[in-house]
Coordinates of N, CA and C in Angstrom, one line a residue:
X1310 N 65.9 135.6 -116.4 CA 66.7 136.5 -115.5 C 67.7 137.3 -116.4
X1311 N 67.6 138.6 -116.5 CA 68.4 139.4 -117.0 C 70.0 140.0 -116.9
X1312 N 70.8 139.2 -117.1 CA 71.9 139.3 -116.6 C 73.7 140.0 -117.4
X1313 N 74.3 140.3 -117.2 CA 75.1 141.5 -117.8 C 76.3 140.8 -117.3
X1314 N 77.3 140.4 -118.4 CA 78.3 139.6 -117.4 C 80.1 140.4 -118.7
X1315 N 81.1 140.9 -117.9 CA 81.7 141.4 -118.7 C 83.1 140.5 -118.9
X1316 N 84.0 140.9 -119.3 CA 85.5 140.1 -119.6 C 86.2 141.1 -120.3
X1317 N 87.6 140.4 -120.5 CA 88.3 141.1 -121.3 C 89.4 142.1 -120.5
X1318 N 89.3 142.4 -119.3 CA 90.2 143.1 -118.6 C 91.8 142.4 -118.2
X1319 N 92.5 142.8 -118.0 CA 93.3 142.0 -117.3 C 94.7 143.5 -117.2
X1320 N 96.1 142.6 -117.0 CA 97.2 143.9 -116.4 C 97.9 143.8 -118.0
X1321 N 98.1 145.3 -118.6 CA 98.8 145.4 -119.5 C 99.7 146.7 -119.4
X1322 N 100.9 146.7 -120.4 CA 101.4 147.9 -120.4 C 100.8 149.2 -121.4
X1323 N 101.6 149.8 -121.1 CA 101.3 151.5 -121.8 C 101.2 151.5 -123.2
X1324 N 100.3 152.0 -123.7 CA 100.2 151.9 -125.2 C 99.6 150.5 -126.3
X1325 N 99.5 149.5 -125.2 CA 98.9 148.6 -126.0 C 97.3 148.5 -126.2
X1326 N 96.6 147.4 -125.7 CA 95.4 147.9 -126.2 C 94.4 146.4 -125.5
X1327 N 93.0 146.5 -125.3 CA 92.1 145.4 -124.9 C 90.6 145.6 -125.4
X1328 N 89.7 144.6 -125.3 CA 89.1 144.5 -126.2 C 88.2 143.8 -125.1
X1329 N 87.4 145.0 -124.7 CA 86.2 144.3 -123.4 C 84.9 143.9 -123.8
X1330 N 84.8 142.7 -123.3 CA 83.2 142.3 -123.7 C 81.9 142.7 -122.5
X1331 N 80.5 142.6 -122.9 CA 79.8 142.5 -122.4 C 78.8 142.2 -122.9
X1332 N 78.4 140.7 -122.3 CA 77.5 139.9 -123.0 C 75.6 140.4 -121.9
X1333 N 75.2 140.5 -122.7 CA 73.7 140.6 -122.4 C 73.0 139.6 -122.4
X1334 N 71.8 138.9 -121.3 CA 71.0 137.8 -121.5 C 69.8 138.2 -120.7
X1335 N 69.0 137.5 -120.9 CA 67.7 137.7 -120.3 C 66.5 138.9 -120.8
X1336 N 67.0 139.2 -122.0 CA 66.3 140.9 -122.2 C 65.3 140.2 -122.6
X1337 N 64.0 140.8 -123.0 CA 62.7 140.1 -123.9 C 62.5 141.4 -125.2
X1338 N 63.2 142.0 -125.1 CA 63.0 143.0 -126.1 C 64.5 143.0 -127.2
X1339 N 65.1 143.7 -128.1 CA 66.4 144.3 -128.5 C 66.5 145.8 -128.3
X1340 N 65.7 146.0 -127.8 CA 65.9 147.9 -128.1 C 66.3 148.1 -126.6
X1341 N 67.1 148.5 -126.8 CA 67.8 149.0 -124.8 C 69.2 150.1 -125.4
X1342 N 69.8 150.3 -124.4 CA 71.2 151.1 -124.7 C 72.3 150.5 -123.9
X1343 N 73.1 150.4 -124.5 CA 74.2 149.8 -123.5 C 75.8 150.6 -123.1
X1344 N 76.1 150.9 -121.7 CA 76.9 152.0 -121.4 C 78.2 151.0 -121.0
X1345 N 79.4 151.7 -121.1 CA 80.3 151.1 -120.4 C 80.5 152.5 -119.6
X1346 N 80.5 151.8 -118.0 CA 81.1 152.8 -117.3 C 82.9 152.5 -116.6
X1347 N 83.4 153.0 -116.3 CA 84.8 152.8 -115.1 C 84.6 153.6 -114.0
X1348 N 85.6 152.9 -112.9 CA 85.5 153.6 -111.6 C 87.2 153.6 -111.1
X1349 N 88.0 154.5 -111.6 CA 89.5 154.5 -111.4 C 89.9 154.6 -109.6
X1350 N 90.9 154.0 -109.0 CA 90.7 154.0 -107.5 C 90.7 155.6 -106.9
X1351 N 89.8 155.5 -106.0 CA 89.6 156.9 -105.2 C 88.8 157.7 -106.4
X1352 N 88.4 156.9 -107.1 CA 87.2 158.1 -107.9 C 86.2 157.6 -108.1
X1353 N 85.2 158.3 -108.4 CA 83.4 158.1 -108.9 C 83.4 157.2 -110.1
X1354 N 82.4 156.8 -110.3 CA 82.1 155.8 -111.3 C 81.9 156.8 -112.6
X1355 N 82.5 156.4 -113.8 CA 81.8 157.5 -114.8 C 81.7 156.8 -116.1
X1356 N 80.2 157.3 -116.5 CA 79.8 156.8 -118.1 C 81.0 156.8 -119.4
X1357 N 81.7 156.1 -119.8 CA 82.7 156.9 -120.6 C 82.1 156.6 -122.3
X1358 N 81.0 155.4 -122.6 CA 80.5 155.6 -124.1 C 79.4 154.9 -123.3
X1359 N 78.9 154.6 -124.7 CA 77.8 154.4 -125.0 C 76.8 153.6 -126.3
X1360 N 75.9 153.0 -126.7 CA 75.5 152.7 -127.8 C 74.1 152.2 -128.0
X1361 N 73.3 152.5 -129.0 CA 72.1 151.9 -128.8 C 71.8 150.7 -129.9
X1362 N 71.6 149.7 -129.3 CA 71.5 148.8 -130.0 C 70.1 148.5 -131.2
X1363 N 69.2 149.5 -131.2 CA 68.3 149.7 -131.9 C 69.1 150.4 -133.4
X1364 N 69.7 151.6 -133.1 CA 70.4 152.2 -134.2 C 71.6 152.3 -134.2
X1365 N 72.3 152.1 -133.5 CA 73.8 152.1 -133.4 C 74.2 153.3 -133.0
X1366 N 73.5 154.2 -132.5 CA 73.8 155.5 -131.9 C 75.1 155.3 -130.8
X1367 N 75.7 156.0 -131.1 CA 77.0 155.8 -130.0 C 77.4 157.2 -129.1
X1368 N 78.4 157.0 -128.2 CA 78.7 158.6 -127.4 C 79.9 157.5 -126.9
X1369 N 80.7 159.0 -126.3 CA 81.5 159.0 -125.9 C 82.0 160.0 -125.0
X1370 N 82.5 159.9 -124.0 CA 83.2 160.9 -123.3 C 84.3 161.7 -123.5
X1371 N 84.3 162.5 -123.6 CA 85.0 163.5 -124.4 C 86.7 163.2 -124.1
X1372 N 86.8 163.1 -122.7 CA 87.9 162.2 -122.4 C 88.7 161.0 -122.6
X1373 N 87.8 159.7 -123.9 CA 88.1 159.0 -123.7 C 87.8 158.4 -125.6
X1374 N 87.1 159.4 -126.4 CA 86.9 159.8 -127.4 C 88.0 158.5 -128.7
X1375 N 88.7 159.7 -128.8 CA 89.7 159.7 -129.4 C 90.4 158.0 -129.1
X1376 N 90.4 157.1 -128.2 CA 91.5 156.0 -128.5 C 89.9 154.9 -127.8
X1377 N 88.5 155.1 -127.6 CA 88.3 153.8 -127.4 C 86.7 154.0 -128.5
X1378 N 86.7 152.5 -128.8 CA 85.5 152.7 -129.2 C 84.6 151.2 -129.1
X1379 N 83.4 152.0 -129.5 CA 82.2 151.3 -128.6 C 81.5 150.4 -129.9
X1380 N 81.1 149.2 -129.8 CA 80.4 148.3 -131.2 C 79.3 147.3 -130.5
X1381 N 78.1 147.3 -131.1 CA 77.6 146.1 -130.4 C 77.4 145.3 -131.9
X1382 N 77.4 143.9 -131.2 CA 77.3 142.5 -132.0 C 75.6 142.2 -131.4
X1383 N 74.7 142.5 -132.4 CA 73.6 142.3 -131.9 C 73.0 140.7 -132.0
X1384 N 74.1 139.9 -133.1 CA 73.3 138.7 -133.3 C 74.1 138.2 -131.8
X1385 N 75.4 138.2 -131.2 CA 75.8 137.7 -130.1 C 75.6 138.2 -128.8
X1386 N 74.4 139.2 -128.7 CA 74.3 140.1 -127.4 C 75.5 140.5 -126.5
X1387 N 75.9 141.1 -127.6 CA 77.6 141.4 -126.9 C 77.5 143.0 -127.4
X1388 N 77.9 143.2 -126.3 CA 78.9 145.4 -126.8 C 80.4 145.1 -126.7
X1389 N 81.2 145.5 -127.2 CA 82.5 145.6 -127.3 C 83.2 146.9 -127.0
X1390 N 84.0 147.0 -125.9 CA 84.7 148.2 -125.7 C 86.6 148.1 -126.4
X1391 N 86.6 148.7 -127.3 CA 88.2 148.6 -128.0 C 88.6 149.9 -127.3
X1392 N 90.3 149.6 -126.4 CA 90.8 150.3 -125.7 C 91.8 150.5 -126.7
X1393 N 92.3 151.4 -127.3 CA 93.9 151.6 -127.9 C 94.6 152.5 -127.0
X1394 N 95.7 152.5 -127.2 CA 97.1 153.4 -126.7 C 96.9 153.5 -125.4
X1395 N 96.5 152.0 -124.9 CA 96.3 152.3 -123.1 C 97.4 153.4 -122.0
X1396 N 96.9 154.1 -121.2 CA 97.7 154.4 -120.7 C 96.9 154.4 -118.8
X1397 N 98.3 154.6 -118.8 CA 98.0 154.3 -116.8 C 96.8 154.8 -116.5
X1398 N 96.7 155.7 -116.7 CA 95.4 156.6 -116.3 C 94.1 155.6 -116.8
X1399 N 94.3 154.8 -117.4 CA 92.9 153.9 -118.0 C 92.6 153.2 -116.7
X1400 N 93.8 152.8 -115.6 CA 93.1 151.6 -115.0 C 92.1 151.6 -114.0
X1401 N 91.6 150.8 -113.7 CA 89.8 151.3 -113.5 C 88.8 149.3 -113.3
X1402 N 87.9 149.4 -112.7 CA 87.2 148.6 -112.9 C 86.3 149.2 -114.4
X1403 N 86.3 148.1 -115.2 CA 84.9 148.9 -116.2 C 83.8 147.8 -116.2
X1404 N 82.7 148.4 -116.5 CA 81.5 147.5 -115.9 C 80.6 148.0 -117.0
X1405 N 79.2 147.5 -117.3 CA 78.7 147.5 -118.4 C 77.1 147.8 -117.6
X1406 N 76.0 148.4 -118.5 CA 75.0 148.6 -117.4 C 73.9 148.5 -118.7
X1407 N 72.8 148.6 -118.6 CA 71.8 148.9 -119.6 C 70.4 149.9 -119.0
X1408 N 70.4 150.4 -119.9 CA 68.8 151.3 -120.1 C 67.9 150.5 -121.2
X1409 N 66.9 150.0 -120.5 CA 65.7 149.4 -121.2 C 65.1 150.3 -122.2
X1410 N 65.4 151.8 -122.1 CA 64.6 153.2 -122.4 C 65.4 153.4 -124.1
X1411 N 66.3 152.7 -124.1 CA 67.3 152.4 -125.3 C 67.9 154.2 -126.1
X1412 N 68.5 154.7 -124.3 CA 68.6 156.3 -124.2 C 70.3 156.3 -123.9
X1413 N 70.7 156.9 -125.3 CA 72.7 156.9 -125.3 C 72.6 158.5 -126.3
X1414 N 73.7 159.2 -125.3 CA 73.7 159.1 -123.7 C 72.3 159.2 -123.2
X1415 N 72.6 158.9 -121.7 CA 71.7 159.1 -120.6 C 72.3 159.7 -119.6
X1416 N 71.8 160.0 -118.5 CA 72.6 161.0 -117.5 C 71.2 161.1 -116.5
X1417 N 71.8 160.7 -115.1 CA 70.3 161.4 -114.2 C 69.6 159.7 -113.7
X1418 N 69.0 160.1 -113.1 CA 68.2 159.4 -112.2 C 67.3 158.3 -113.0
X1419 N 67.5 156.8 -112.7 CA 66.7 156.0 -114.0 C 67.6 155.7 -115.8
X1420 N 68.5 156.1 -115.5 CA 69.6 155.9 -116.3 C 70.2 154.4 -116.3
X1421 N 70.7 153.8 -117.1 CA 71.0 152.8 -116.7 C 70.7 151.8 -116.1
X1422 N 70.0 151.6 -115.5 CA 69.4 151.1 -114.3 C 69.7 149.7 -113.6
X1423 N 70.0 149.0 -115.0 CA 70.1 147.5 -115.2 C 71.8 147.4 -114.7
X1424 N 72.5 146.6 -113.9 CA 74.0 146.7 -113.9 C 74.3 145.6 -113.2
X1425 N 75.1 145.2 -113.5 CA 76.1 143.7 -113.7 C 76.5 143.8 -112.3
X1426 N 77.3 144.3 -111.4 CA 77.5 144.1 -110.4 C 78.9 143.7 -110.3
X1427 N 79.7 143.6 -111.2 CA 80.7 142.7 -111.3 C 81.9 143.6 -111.8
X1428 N 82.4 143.7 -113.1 CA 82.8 144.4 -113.7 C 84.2 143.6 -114.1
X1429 N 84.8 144.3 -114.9 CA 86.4 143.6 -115.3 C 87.5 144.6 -115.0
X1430 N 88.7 144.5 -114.5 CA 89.8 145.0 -113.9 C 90.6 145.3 -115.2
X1431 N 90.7 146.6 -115.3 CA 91.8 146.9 -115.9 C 93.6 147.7 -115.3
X1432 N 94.4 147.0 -115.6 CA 95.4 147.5 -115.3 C 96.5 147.7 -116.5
X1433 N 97.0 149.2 -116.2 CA 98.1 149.3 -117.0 C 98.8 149.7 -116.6
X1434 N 100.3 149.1 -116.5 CA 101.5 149.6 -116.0 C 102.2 150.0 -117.1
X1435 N 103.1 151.1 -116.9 CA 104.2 151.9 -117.6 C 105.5 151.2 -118.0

């Protein structure tokens, strides 16, 4: 069973920083891509990086560039999302999803496809 389970969220202040996991199981292959998305309250869910675990291809959202970055640990089927200089605007569910198609970025229909269902809370207060 292929399953996507994340951590790492919790309530912090402004400017410090978190270090989100998301562990991967059940794949039969290594080659996939793995996205972290958020969904901040009253808004759409959005792709903010990205990474391919085949080559380490990475993306990022131009928005979000600059203070987070994306790493996968392929011997521990983990992606890591490193948040620095949190600020309020970060807080958000973030959730972790996979493309079997091992396509970073992706965008569009059949994207991602694979998704956890769950996600980790992030909060930052001022």
């Amino acid at each position: 069973e292929v399953q996507l389970v994340e951590s790492g969220g919790g309530l912090v202040l402004a400017g410090g920083r978190l270090r989100l996991s998301c562990v991967a199981s059940g794949f039969t292959s290594d080659t996939y891509a793995v996205a972290w998305f958020r969904q901040a309250p009253g808004k759409e869910r959005q792709a903010i990086a990205c990474v391919s675990r085949s080559d380490g291809t990475a993306w990022y959202d131009e928005t979000v560039q600059d203070r987070f970055t994306i790493a996968a640990d392929t011997a521990k089927n983990t992606v890591f999302l490193q948040i620095d200089i949190l600020k309020p605007e970060d807080t958000a569910i973030y959730d972790c999803a996979v493309d079997t198609a091992d396509r970073c970025p992706c965008s569009g229909h059949g994207c991602y496809s694979i998704v956890s269902g769950r996600g980790t809370q992030v909060t930052v207060v001022s």
